C-alpha cells in the first residue's frame, strides 16, 4: 500500500511543479484550492495507512471519488463536444445559398404579424408604426443601431425606475433577436438587475427547447440560454423562428457572409445607393433644423436692431408733421443704401427737448436739416427767420438744408436772389445757395405717402430699411452657421452655401417682420377703394385715409405692459419692458406668426402631427428664449449664440422621445421603394432617375408632408410616389410591337434552318 501511495504522491508533486512553472507563481498561488485539497487527501491517506486502518482503500476511493466523477463528466463533455464539433464542421462545409436582400425581406414577410399575435406585451410596434428613435436607443445597449439593423418588430417595456430614460423588452431584426430583461434585486433598496440576450442569427447551429428553457448553440460552441418568462413571447415562437432560419440555411449564409447586395443589370448596388440617399436625407434634415434654429436666433438678434430703429422713429410719423419725419426716414434709408454713414440727430434730446434749429440728421459728418413743406415758398419761409438764416451747424457755418426734390430748383433760385439782394443779413452777397440747399431724395408727395400705411413708397422705404437693419444679424448668423458646419466636418463649399442660405433667411424673415411691423404701426392707412378725394388731395396722398385698428390695439397693449407690475420688477427692467411700444408689440406678434404659424397651419390641415408641432414649437421657443437671454449680455451676437445653444439642446433632448414625422415617412417610403424596385429589372440610368423622382426628390420635405396628410401613408408612398415614378420610367422604354416580334421570329427561323442545313 505504501508504494502505491508514494507513487501517487510523487506524481502529484511533479504535476504541481509543472503547473507552477507553466502558469507562473502568482497564478499558481492564487488558484491553489485544488492543490490544497490534493495535499489534504494525501495526508489523510498517509495517516489512515500509518494507523493500520484496514479501510484505507475505502478511504482512498472515497477521497478520490470527486476527482473520478469530475473526470467522468469532463470525458463525457469532451466526447460530446467532439461530436458537436464534427457536426458543426460538417454543417459549415455544406453549401450556403446566396441570399439577396429582396429574398431576405420575403423570407421574413409575415413574421412581425405572427409574433404580435403571441406577444403578452400590449405596447408593440411593427411596420410603419415602429418608433425608430426609441428602437435605436434600445439597440445601442447591444452596441447596435438602426443603421446596422433593419428593425422588423419592437416590443418595449417601461423601466421599473421612473427616473431612468431607458426601455426594456424585445426587438426583432433581420440580424437577430435582442432581449433586455429588467428584474428586481432588492425591494427595500429599490435595486434592479438587467439581463441582455443577444440571439444573433449569424452562425446559429441548433436550438433545443426543454420544458421552460430554450438553449441556442452557435458554430463556435457559444450559446444563449433563455428561460420562460424572460421575454414577452412564448419560447416556442423563438424556437420555431430560429429553426425555420436554420433549415433554410440563412444562418449559415450569414456566417459565410454569402449575402449579396441587390443589383440592377448594370451592377449598381441598391443597398449602397439607398444608403447614400439616406445619408443625404439625414444630412438635409439636420441642416434644415440647424438652419431653422439659427434663423430664429438671428431673427431675435435682428429684432434688437429693429427696436433701436423703433426708438428713433417713435410715433412721430403719426403726428401732424408726420410727412416731415417721413422725409427724414426715407432720406436716411436711401443714404444708407448708398453706403453713407447716417446718424439720426433729430431725436437727440437736451433736457428732454429737441435742440432748437438743430440738425435732423448727420450724413458722412455733414449736419442736415430736413425741411419739407407744401410749396417752395412755404419751404423757403421756414428756412429764413425774418431777414436771417435760421439753421447753422455746430461750426457756425450755414447748415445744409434738404428740401423736396421737385422744389429744389425754385428754392435755390429764390434764396440766391434774396442773398444777392442783401435781404439776408447774416449771409454775404455772392454766397452760393447751392452750398446751403440740398436736393432731397423724396418729393413732398412721396414724403406724405411714406408716413401712411399701405402705400408703395412706404413699403419700398420699409423694405430697404429692413434689409439694412437685419444685415448685421444676418452676417453673424452666417458666421455661426459656417463655424458649426466646419466643426461638424462639412466641406468649405457646403458650409458657405449653408451659411448664405441662413443669412438670406434671417434677412428675409427679419425684413418681412420689420415691414409688417412698420406698416401695421402707422396710425392711418391709405384707402385706395375710395379713389381720389378732396381730403386725400389736402393730406398730400391723393387718397382718403382710415384709422388702423392694429395701431390702436398695439398701443393700448403696450401701455398696459409698461404699467404692469412685471414691467417694474427686476426681470422687467432686465427685459426692458418699460421701453416697449406698439411697434415692438406688433413685431413680436409678427415674429410669432412667422415662427409658429406655418407649423400650426400644417397641423390644422393634417400635414404634420401634433407631436411634431410640439417638437418644432419647443425647439423654436428654446432658441428664442436663449436668444433673448444672450441678447442681454451682448446685443445681436449674444442673441445668435444663445439662441443656437438653446435650440440645439432642446432638439437633442426631444430627439430621444419624439421621432420626426419626416424620418418616419422616409422609412415607409424606403420600404415601399425597395419592395417595388426589387421586382424590376432596371438599368443604371433608370434606377438613378427613379431614385431622384422619389427618395432623392429635391422637394422631398413637401412630398413627405403630403404623404403624412394622406389617409394611408403606405398606399400613398407605393401608389402615388413609387409606382407612379415606375410607370413614367418604364413608359420611356422602347415599345415592343407585333412587327418586331414577327421580325425576330423570322430571323430565328432562318438561323435555325441555315444551321440544320449545314449540319445535314
XYZ file of C-alpha atoms in Angstrom:
760
model
C 0.000 0.000 0.000
C 2.844 2.361 0.852
C 4.469 2.141 -2.521
C 1.159 2.869 -4.320
C 0.543 5.936 -2.175
C 4.149 7.031 -2.681
C 3.845 6.816 -6.446
C 0.609 8.819 -6.383
C 2.187 11.373 -4.090
C 5.314 11.654 -6.264
C 3.296 12.068 -9.472
C 1.137 14.693 -7.760
C 4.145 16.702 -6.624
C 5.692 16.584 -10.124
C 2.349 17.698 -11.573
C 2.144 20.633 -9.145
C 5.677 21.744 -10.009
C 4.932 21.584 -13.756
C 1.739 23.570 -13.266
C 3.643 26.178 -11.269
C 6.274 26.543 -13.990
C 3.660 26.746 -16.779
C 1.247 29.141 -15.093
C 3.624 31.253 -13.025
C 3.977 31.551 -9.298
C 1.273 34.184 -8.967
C -1.372 32.171 -10.764
C -0.254 29.018 -9.014
C -0.692 30.631 -5.598
C -3.973 32.354 -6.325
C -5.666 29.305 -7.797
C -4.321 26.627 -5.495
C -7.532 25.352 -3.869
C -7.356 22.150 -5.912
C -3.684 21.671 -4.907
C -4.520 22.197 -1.224
C -7.261 19.576 -1.428
C -4.818 17.188 -3.054
C -2.283 17.533 -0.203
C -5.028 17.100 2.419
C -6.256 13.925 0.777
C -2.741 12.545 0.651
C -2.134 13.339 4.348
C -5.359 11.558 5.289
C -4.244 8.506 3.301
C -0.836 8.525 4.992
C -2.466 8.805 8.405
C -5.017 6.067 7.681
C -2.401 3.665 6.453
C 0.051 4.534 9.208
C -2.599 3.744 11.843
C -3.105 0.376 10.141
C -6.654 1.191 9.277
C -7.971 -1.701 7.249
C -10.313 0.504 5.388
C -7.568 2.712 3.907
C -8.517 1.558 0.407
C -12.114 2.519 1.077
C -10.910 5.907 2.343
C -8.793 6.323 -0.774
C -11.706 5.513 -3.077
C -13.970 7.830 -1.120
C -11.447 10.695 -1.231
C -10.743 10.231 -4.925
C -14.412 9.830 -5.924
C -14.931 13.593 -6.665
C -11.918 13.502 -8.964
C -13.204 10.386 -10.641
C -16.662 11.918 -11.038
C -15.186 15.116 -12.497
C -13.011 13.052 -14.796
C -16.092 11.191 -15.999
C -18.040 14.382 -16.630
C -15.134 16.014 -18.458
C -14.677 12.914 -20.549
C -18.378 12.880 -21.378
C -18.378 16.594 -22.232
C -15.265 16.283 -24.346
C -16.750 13.372 -26.216
C -19.990 15.352 -26.629
C -18.185 18.500 -27.722
C -16.097 16.486 -30.094
C -19.267 15.052 -31.607
C -20.875 18.518 -31.878
C -17.662 19.947 -33.344
C -17.730 17.290 -36.014
C -21.382 18.061 -36.747
C -20.646 21.803 -36.916
C -17.661 21.154 -39.159
C -19.841 19.115 -41.479
C -22.557 21.840 -41.347
C -20.058 24.575 -42.188
C -18.847 22.586 -45.187
C -22.329 22.496 -46.682
C -23.407 24.819 -49.465
C -24.721 28.175 -48.239
C -27.245 29.694 -50.634
C -26.657 33.279 -51.701
C -29.450 35.457 -50.328
C -30.312 38.835 -51.782
C -31.938 41.472 -49.608
C -35.171 41.148 -51.543
C -35.224 37.393 -50.781
C -34.484 38.064 -47.112
C -37.364 40.525 -46.883
C -39.670 37.961 -48.479
C -38.463 35.259 -46.067
C -39.368 37.473 -43.092
C -42.681 38.510 -44.629
C -45.452 37.946 -42.073
C -43.033 37.286 -39.186
C -43.858 40.501 -37.255
C -47.581 39.838 -37.536
C -47.147 36.273 -36.263
C -45.083 37.390 -33.293
C -47.606 40.135 -32.458
C -50.383 37.552 -32.080
C -48.483 35.780 -29.285
C -46.933 38.804 -27.536
C -48.172 39.371 -23.986
C -46.957 42.973 -24.117
C -49.675 45.490 -25.019
C -47.270 48.060 -26.441
C -45.983 46.618 -29.732
C -44.787 48.199 -32.964
C -44.129 46.820 -36.412
C -44.335 48.066 -39.976
C -44.982 51.776 -40.274
C -45.642 52.156 -36.528
C -42.041 51.463 -35.425
C -40.624 54.419 -33.422
C -37.109 54.351 -34.855
C -35.672 56.816 -32.359
C -36.692 54.636 -29.401
C -35.697 51.463 -31.231
C -32.264 52.905 -31.954
C -31.824 53.786 -28.271
C -32.747 50.199 -27.346
C -30.225 48.737 -29.816
C -27.452 50.985 -28.544
C -27.248 48.861 -25.376
C -26.284 45.938 -27.647
C -23.769 48.136 -29.500
C -26.103 48.119 -32.495
C -28.086 50.820 -34.294
C -30.851 51.140 -36.868
C -28.127 51.925 -39.395
C -26.787 48.371 -38.925
C -30.025 46.526 -38.174
C -33.294 46.535 -40.096
C -35.937 46.615 -37.347
C -38.973 44.409 -38.001
C -40.657 44.305 -34.597
C -40.359 46.280 -31.364
C -41.976 45.304 -28.065
C -40.800 47.801 -25.418
C -41.367 47.751 -21.683
C -41.075 50.760 -19.419
C -38.258 50.836 -16.902
C -39.167 49.961 -13.320
C -37.132 53.019 -12.317
C -39.193 56.141 -13.023
C -36.164 58.393 -13.474
C -34.383 56.070 -15.935
C -34.528 57.136 -19.593
C -34.426 53.612 -20.953
C -36.786 50.969 -22.287
C -36.547 47.199 -21.969
C -38.267 44.418 -23.898
C -37.519 42.876 -27.289
C -36.523 43.844 -30.820
C -36.553 41.511 -33.822
C -34.372 42.493 -36.785
C -33.108 40.823 -39.931
C -29.933 40.040 -37.992
C -31.280 38.651 -34.737
C -33.487 38.899 -31.669
C -32.390 41.263 -28.898
C -33.901 40.871 -25.433
C -33.423 43.167 -22.467
C -34.955 41.923 -19.220
C -35.109 44.071 -16.057
C -35.809 42.473 -12.677
C -35.928 43.500 -9.021
C -32.864 42.645 -6.926
C -33.688 44.302 -3.609
C -37.171 45.690 -2.961
C -36.030 47.666 0.077
C -33.118 49.369 -1.644
C -35.012 49.514 -4.925
C -32.103 47.907 -6.761
C -32.615 46.333 -10.180
C -30.699 43.928 -12.363
C -30.617 43.620 -16.156
C -30.085 40.585 -18.391
C -29.219 41.082 -22.052
C -29.829 38.250 -24.534
C -28.199 38.646 -27.935
C -29.770 35.949 -30.138
C -27.940 36.684 -33.358
C -28.867 34.627 -36.410
C -25.329 34.559 -37.763
C -23.755 31.160 -37.127
C -26.761 29.766 -35.201
C -26.366 25.968 -35.448
C -29.067 24.328 -33.350
C -31.787 25.095 -30.813
C -33.179 22.924 -28.047
C -36.373 23.663 -26.138
C -36.680 21.539 -22.993
C -39.573 22.360 -20.691
C -39.052 26.017 -19.702
C -35.534 26.527 -21.055
C -34.540 27.325 -24.633
C -30.876 26.703 -25.485
C -29.311 28.086 -28.650
C -25.856 26.879 -29.758
C -23.608 28.621 -32.286
C -20.833 27.377 -34.552
C -18.172 28.497 -32.044
C -19.903 26.435 -29.283
C -21.041 29.614 -27.543
C -24.639 29.652 -26.519
C -27.622 31.527 -25.183
C -29.953 30.077 -22.537
C -33.367 31.685 -22.224
C -35.909 30.830 -19.544
C -39.645 31.129 -19.890
C -40.857 34.485 -18.617
C -37.695 36.354 -19.575
C -39.413 37.626 -22.724
C -42.971 38.595 -23.562
C -43.496 35.942 -26.260
C -43.548 32.158 -25.850
C -40.229 30.330 -26.176
C -41.881 28.145 -28.811
C -42.200 31.152 -31.152
C -38.498 31.979 -30.881
C -37.589 28.307 -31.275
C -39.792 27.944 -34.343
C -38.397 31.083 -35.999
C -34.786 30.048 -35.350
C -35.384 26.506 -36.643
C -37.006 27.966 -39.771
C -33.950 30.133 -40.447
C -31.526 27.264 -39.713
C -33.408 24.880 -42.030
C -33.341 27.473 -44.802
C -29.575 27.784 -44.210
C -29.972 31.510 -43.662
C -27.835 31.368 -40.506
C -25.114 29.545 -42.468
C -25.241 32.126 -45.253
C -24.847 34.891 -42.696
C -21.845 33.058 -41.227
C -20.210 32.759 -44.637
C -21.249 36.328 -45.489
C -22.975 34.977 -48.553
C -25.428 37.887 -48.664
C -25.480 39.914 -51.846
C -26.471 43.485 -52.409
C -29.425 43.557 -54.767
C -28.097 44.924 -58.029
C -29.659 46.058 -61.243
C -28.467 44.787 -64.586
C -25.670 47.341 -64.816
C -24.233 46.267 -61.463
C -25.206 49.234 -59.278
C -25.853 48.283 -55.672
C -29.313 49.034 -54.338
C -28.007 48.963 -50.788
C -25.219 51.441 -51.478
C -27.480 53.731 -53.461
C -30.161 53.718 -50.758
C -27.546 54.273 -48.076
C -26.279 57.297 -49.970
C -29.805 58.694 -50.318
C -30.489 58.068 -46.610
C -27.285 59.852 -45.640
C -28.253 62.788 -47.858
C -31.737 62.868 -46.330
C -30.340 62.742 -42.791
C -27.815 65.447 -43.622
C -30.525 67.655 -45.128
C -32.766 67.096 -42.092
C -30.015 68.079 -39.681
C -29.065 71.058 -41.819
C -32.698 72.154 -42.015
C -33.070 72.005 -38.225
C -29.759 73.774 -37.707
C -30.726 76.479 -40.180
C -34.137 76.965 -38.563
C -32.583 77.274 -35.099
C -30.013 79.811 -36.281
C -32.673 81.655 -38.292
C -34.835 82.045 -35.185
C -31.819 83.140 -33.137
C -30.690 85.574 -35.834
C -34.191 86.999 -36.173
C -34.297 87.740 -32.445
C -30.930 89.446 -32.844
C -32.293 91.453 -35.757
C -35.263 92.497 -33.633
C -32.826 94.152 -31.240
C -31.688 96.351 -34.125
C -35.320 96.929 -35.056
C -36.041 98.062 -31.501
C -33.348 100.712 -31.895
C -34.956 101.840 -35.131
C -38.382 101.939 -33.497
C -36.874 104.037 -30.682
C -35.621 106.585 -33.194
C -38.893 106.831 -35.092
C -41.233 106.617 -32.095
C -44.700 107.554 -33.343
C -43.546 110.779 -34.971
C -44.802 109.824 -38.434
C -48.294 109.516 -36.967
C -48.352 113.170 -35.848
C -49.350 116.410 -37.571
C -45.879 116.866 -39.027
C -45.653 113.202 -39.961
C -44.644 113.929 -43.547
C -41.519 115.739 -42.307
C -40.446 112.747 -40.250
C -41.390 110.554 -43.196
C -38.957 112.589 -45.306
C -36.180 112.143 -42.732
C -36.898 108.397 -42.525
C -36.938 107.980 -46.316
C -33.838 110.078 -46.987
C -31.940 108.340 -44.174
C -32.796 104.958 -45.664
C -31.744 105.907 -49.194
C -28.446 107.344 -47.952
C -27.744 104.144 -46.029
C -28.393 102.133 -49.174
C -25.783 104.248 -50.956
C -23.265 103.273 -48.301
C -23.162 106.555 -46.431
C -22.752 106.939 -42.691
C -26.076 108.190 -41.385
C -26.971 109.374 -37.898
C -30.479 110.376 -36.849
C -29.678 113.567 -34.941
C -33.206 114.975 -34.800
C -34.248 112.627 -31.985
C -31.378 113.568 -29.656
C -32.822 115.408 -26.694
C -31.234 118.009 -24.418
C -33.031 118.448 -21.085
C -35.854 116.342 -22.524
C -36.383 118.635 -25.520
C -35.164 118.655 -29.083
C -32.354 121.083 -29.872
C -33.892 124.210 -31.371
C -32.864 124.744 -35.004
C -30.564 121.727 -34.731
C -29.742 119.140 -37.368
C -32.265 116.452 -38.187
C -29.636 114.066 -39.485
C -25.891 113.799 -39.989
C -24.634 112.201 -43.222
C -20.900 111.478 -43.564
C -20.297 114.083 -40.851
C -22.396 116.778 -42.554
C -25.247 118.208 -40.445
C -28.510 118.390 -42.403
C -31.858 119.989 -41.623
C -34.768 118.380 -43.498
C -37.439 120.873 -44.447
C -40.487 119.609 -46.362
C -43.465 121.978 -46.881
C -46.377 122.011 -49.308
C -44.825 124.611 -51.655
C -41.380 126.006 -52.436
C -42.302 129.407 -50.954
C -43.502 127.763 -47.724
C -40.291 125.741 -47.526
C -38.154 128.850 -48.073
C -40.207 130.674 -45.459
C -39.270 128.006 -42.906
C -35.581 128.376 -43.792
C -35.429 132.159 -43.259
C -36.388 133.755 -39.951
C -37.347 137.345 -40.989
C -34.088 138.529 -42.558
C -31.746 135.895 -41.162
C -30.852 132.263 -41.931
C -32.405 130.055 -39.279
C -30.125 126.978 -39.371
C -26.399 126.956 -38.559
C -24.160 123.963 -37.898
C -22.002 123.335 -34.838
C -19.039 125.096 -36.542
C -21.027 128.323 -37.040
C -21.422 127.801 -40.780
C -24.713 127.615 -42.738
C -26.280 124.210 -42.278
C -27.160 122.076 -45.298
C -30.919 122.215 -45.747
C -32.669 119.383 -47.536
C -35.814 120.281 -49.500
C -38.334 118.289 -51.571
C -36.860 117.065 -54.794
C -39.336 118.915 -57.039
C -38.935 122.190 -55.111
C -35.129 122.268 -55.200
C -34.661 124.461 -58.267
C -37.175 127.133 -57.186
C -35.927 127.238 -53.584
C -32.308 127.624 -54.771
C -33.231 130.408 -57.197
C -35.371 132.313 -54.690
C -32.732 132.018 -51.937
C -29.963 133.095 -54.317
C -31.988 136.150 -55.302
C -32.537 137.097 -51.667
C -28.823 136.668 -50.911
C -27.760 138.718 -53.897
C -30.292 141.463 -52.982
C -28.905 141.591 -49.427
C -32.209 140.547 -47.914
C -30.485 138.033 -45.612
C -28.311 139.950 -43.157
C -26.069 137.094 -41.948
C -25.173 135.842 -45.439
C -22.795 137.985 -47.531
C -23.749 138.694 -51.117
C -22.391 136.141 -53.558
C -22.843 133.207 -51.173
C -23.832 130.209 -53.268
C -27.315 128.985 -52.406
C -26.415 125.553 -53.821
C -23.950 125.138 -50.938
C -26.787 125.592 -48.498
C -29.734 123.897 -50.210
C -29.549 120.149 -50.879
C -31.907 118.234 -53.138
C -33.867 115.647 -51.137
C -34.220 112.107 -52.427
C -38.006 112.234 -51.962
C -40.647 114.578 -53.286
C -43.162 116.217 -50.969
C -45.907 113.816 -52.130
C -43.641 110.833 -51.540
C -42.847 112.028 -48.000
C -46.592 112.193 -47.319
C -47.078 108.673 -48.591
C -44.102 107.264 -46.690
C -45.796 108.387 -43.465
C -49.003 106.466 -44.301
C -49.632 102.739 -44.265
C -50.378 100.766 -47.410
C -48.501 102.955 -49.904
C -45.926 101.804 -52.447
C -43.488 104.438 -51.209
C -43.862 103.323 -47.598
C -43.364 99.676 -48.499
C -40.227 100.435 -50.549
C -38.643 102.509 -47.778
C -39.606 99.991 -45.072
C -38.194 97.106 -47.118
C -34.916 98.896 -47.793
C -34.538 99.876 -44.146
C -35.457 96.333 -43.050
C -32.655 94.877 -45.170
C -30.178 97.370 -43.709
C -31.367 96.790 -40.132
C -31.151 92.988 -40.390
C -27.863 92.810 -42.298
C -25.686 92.631 -39.176
C -27.742 89.842 -37.602
C -27.711 88.011 -40.941
C -23.933 88.230 -41.080
C -23.470 86.975 -37.514
C -25.872 84.088 -38.162
C -23.985 83.172 -41.332
C -20.689 83.161 -39.442
C -22.161 80.993 -36.676
C -23.606 78.556 -39.218
C -20.325 78.398 -41.127
C -18.399 77.563 -37.958
C -20.970 74.929 -36.904
C -20.749 73.191 -40.270
C -16.953 73.233 -40.351
C -16.798 71.779 -36.818
C -19.232 69.065 -37.922
C -16.847 68.050 -40.727
C -18.617 69.651 -43.703
C -16.651 70.909 -46.687
C -15.899 74.589 -47.223
C -18.232 74.691 -50.236
C -21.175 73.119 -48.380
C -20.523 75.268 -45.308
C -20.527 78.548 -47.205
C -23.617 77.524 -49.200
C -25.471 76.736 -45.977
C -24.276 79.993 -44.402
C -25.545 82.052 -47.320
C -28.898 80.290 -47.026
C -29.161 81.059 -43.297
C -28.123 84.664 -43.819
C -30.756 85.078 -46.528
C -33.400 83.543 -44.245
C -32.524 85.820 -41.329
C -32.516 88.908 -43.532
C -35.646 87.809 -45.394
C -37.657 86.971 -42.299
C -36.300 89.958 -40.376
C -37.128 92.307 -43.244
C -40.632 90.865 -43.544
C -41.185 91.276 -39.790
C -39.871 94.845 -39.935
C -42.005 95.802 -42.947
C -45.191 94.348 -41.476
C -44.462 95.902 -38.081
C -43.833 99.334 -39.604
C -46.907 99.150 -41.799
C -49.211 97.956 -39.022
C -47.834 100.552 -36.586
C -48.776 103.518 -38.797
C -51.811 105.303 -37.468
C -53.524 105.686 -40.828
C -53.860 103.555 -43.937
C -54.489 104.949 -47.386
C -57.926 103.890 -48.612
C -57.475 103.120 -52.300
C -61.048 101.920 -52.639
C -62.458 105.466 -52.436
C -60.229 106.761 -55.200
C -59.019 110.373 -55.252
C -60.835 112.598 -52.766
C -60.600 116.206 -51.595
C -59.304 115.027 -48.195
C -56.674 112.974 -49.963
C -55.550 115.934 -52.021
C -55.333 118.061 -48.891
C -53.308 115.474 -46.939
C -50.932 115.097 -49.847
C -51.515 111.397 -50.629
C -54.307 111.905 -53.141
C -56.474 109.391 -51.245
C -58.550 109.491 -48.103
C -57.242 107.573 -45.086
C -58.728 105.228 -42.483
C -57.646 104.570 -38.882
C -55.524 101.457 -38.406
C -57.105 99.190 -35.726
C -53.815 97.271 -35.245
C -52.104 100.530 -34.250
C -54.785 101.368 -31.700
C -54.786 97.864 -30.163
C -50.990 97.568 -30.028
C -50.532 100.983 -28.415
C -53.109 100.101 -25.762
C -51.419 96.762 -25.061
C -48.003 98.459 -24.871
C -49.341 100.958 -22.297
C -50.805 98.100 -20.243
C -47.493 96.218 -20.285
C -45.480 99.282 -19.289
C -47.864 99.920 -16.415
C -47.806 96.332 -15.161
C -46.104 95.060 -12.005
C -43.881 92.799 -14.121
C -42.505 95.789 -16.029
C -41.456 97.437 -12.760
C -39.787 94.282 -11.443
C -36.111 93.378 -11.741
C -36.897 90.924 -14.529
C -38.971 93.543 -16.311
C -36.111 96.028 -16.121
C -33.754 93.385 -17.454
C -36.107 92.707 -20.353
C -36.597 96.469 -20.851
C -40.390 96.181 -20.678
C -40.581 99.861 -19.689
C -39.378 100.767 -23.180
C -41.889 98.624 -25.046
C -44.122 100.375 -27.562
C -46.778 99.480 -30.101
C -44.240 98.663 -32.803
C -42.497 96.163 -30.548
C -45.825 94.564 -29.632
C -46.704 94.207 -33.302
C -43.251 92.930 -34.260
C -43.455 90.298 -31.507
C -46.826 89.171 -32.830
C -45.495 89.060 -36.375
C -42.450 87.119 -35.146
C -44.775 84.581 -33.503
C -46.768 84.242 -36.716
C -43.633 83.710 -38.825
C -42.095 81.227 -36.391
C -45.060 79.123 -35.338
C -47.716 79.954 -37.929
C -46.591 77.584 -40.728
C -46.425 74.547 -38.424
C -49.769 75.394 -36.813
C -51.328 75.649 -40.282
C -49.741 72.338 -41.356
C -51.099 70.647 -38.232
C -54.590 72.005 -38.840
C -54.673 70.552 -42.371
C -53.066 67.273 -41.244
C -49.678 67.674 -42.948
C -47.714 67.181 -39.714
C -48.595 65.547 -36.397
C -49.298 67.329 -33.132
C -46.165 65.750 -31.637
C -44.134 67.224 -34.499
C -45.780 70.604 -33.857
C -44.874 70.314 -30.179
C -41.290 69.364 -31.021
C -40.831 72.185 -33.539
C -42.517 74.751 -31.295
C -40.474 73.722 -28.254
C -37.219 73.858 -30.209
C -38.110 77.281 -31.646
C -39.175 78.567 -28.236
C -35.916 77.379 -26.688
C -33.976 79.122 -29.461
C -35.924 82.355 -28.990
C -35.563 82.214 -25.196
C -31.839 81.529 -25.492
C -31.505 84.395 -27.943
C -33.377 86.767 -25.635
C -31.096 85.841 -22.728
C -27.954 86.096 -24.851
C -29.075 89.452 -26.172
C -28.999 90.941 -22.669
C -25.269 90.162 -22.420
C -24.180 91.111 -25.932
C -26.721 92.510 -28.409
C -27.146 90.572 -31.660
C -24.036 88.377 -31.233
C -25.250 87.097 -27.863
C -28.696 86.523 -29.340
C -27.346 84.319 -32.151
C -25.063 82.309 -29.845
C -27.650 81.978 -27.046
C -30.389 81.032 -29.492
C -28.222 78.403 -31.155
C -27.287 76.816 -27.817
C -30.888 76.810 -26.546
C -32.279 75.410 -29.794
C -29.695 72.662 -30.221
C -30.069 71.479 -26.621
C -33.865 71.322 -26.911
C -33.615 69.472 -30.236
C -31.163 66.903 -28.826
C -33.354 66.206 -25.793
C -36.588 65.915 -27.790
C -34.963 63.600 -30.351
C -34.769 60.959 -27.616
C -38.552 60.982 -27.164
C -40.156 62.166 -30.393
C -39.221 60.922 -33.832
C -39.649 63.392 -36.657
C -42.591 62.818 -38.991
C -40.205 63.183 -41.916
C -37.964 60.345 -40.693
C -40.937 58.079 -40.128
C -42.368 58.853 -43.568
C -38.964 58.402 -45.177
C -38.639 54.898 -43.731
C -42.058 53.931 -45.094
C -41.143 55.367 -48.491
C -37.858 53.447 -48.425
C -39.631 50.169 -47.616
C -42.114 50.616 -50.453
C -39.352 51.699 -52.815
C -37.334 48.557 -52.055
C -40.389 46.319 -52.338
C -41.239 47.729 -55.755
C -37.768 48.117 -57.243
C -36.628 44.615 -56.285
C -39.157 43.216 -58.752
C -37.998 45.441 -61.618
C -35.041 44.854 -63.864
C -33.863 48.455 -64.084
C -30.873 49.782 -65.908
C -28.453 52.054 -64.108
C -29.868 55.231 -65.628
C -33.449 54.138 -64.911
C -32.645 53.346 -61.286
C -30.949 56.711 -60.806
C -33.936 58.508 -62.340
C -36.417 56.605 -60.173
C -34.382 57.389 -57.093
C -34.336 61.092 -57.965
C -38.117 61.087 -58.503
C -38.854 59.519 -55.123
C -36.370 59.375 -52.243
C -33.945 61.796 -53.871
C -36.604 64.335 -54.836
C -35.360 67.907 -54.169
C -38.852 68.706 -52.853
C -38.864 65.677 -50.550
C -39.851 67.620 -47.369
C -43.065 68.797 -49.080
C -43.640 65.332 -50.570
C -43.344 63.719 -47.132
C -45.844 66.208 -45.676
C -48.310 65.331 -48.437
C -47.670 61.692 -47.648
C -48.403 62.254 -43.953
C -51.621 64.100 -44.822
C -52.923 61.101 -46.797
C -55.279 58.651 -45.144
C -52.948 55.699 -45.737
C -49.276 56.676 -45.862
C -48.093 53.277 -47.132
C -50.561 53.203 -50.011
C -49.705 56.805 -50.843
C -45.990 56.008 -50.902
C -46.474 52.984 -53.143
C -49.181 54.197 -55.500
C -48.640 57.951 -55.705
C -44.866 58.049 -55.472
C -43.060 54.792 -56.282
C -45.437 53.168 -58.770
C -46.161 56.477 -60.469
C -42.431 57.035 -60.962
C -42.059 53.452 -62.240
C -44.815 53.962 -64.808
C -43.132 57.128 -66.097
C -39.699 55.467 -66.321
C -40.896 52.224 -67.902
C -43.018 54.254 -70.286
C -39.829 55.677 -71.784
C -38.626 52.269 -72.855
C -38.828 51.255 -76.465
C -42.265 49.870 -77.330
C -42.456 46.202 -78.330
C -44.718 45.858 -81.377
C -46.126 42.848 -83.226
C -43.947 43.662 -86.224
C -40.832 43.477 -84.055
C -41.884 40.070 -82.739
C -42.567 38.814 -86.285
C -39.206 40.077 -87.491
C -37.388 38.447 -84.582
C -39.215 35.146 -85.154
C -38.401 35.142 -88.864
C -34.714 35.734 -88.148
C -34.702 32.937 -85.585
C -36.346 30.502 -88.026
C -33.904 31.452 -90.776
C -30.944 30.955 -88.442
C -32.223 27.535 -87.319
C -32.899 26.480 -90.908
C -29.405 27.516 -92.019
C -27.807 25.652 -89.099
C -29.821 22.487 -89.817
C -28.899 22.636 -93.483
C -25.190 22.991 -92.668
C -25.264 20.047 -90.276
C -27.027 17.945 -92.881
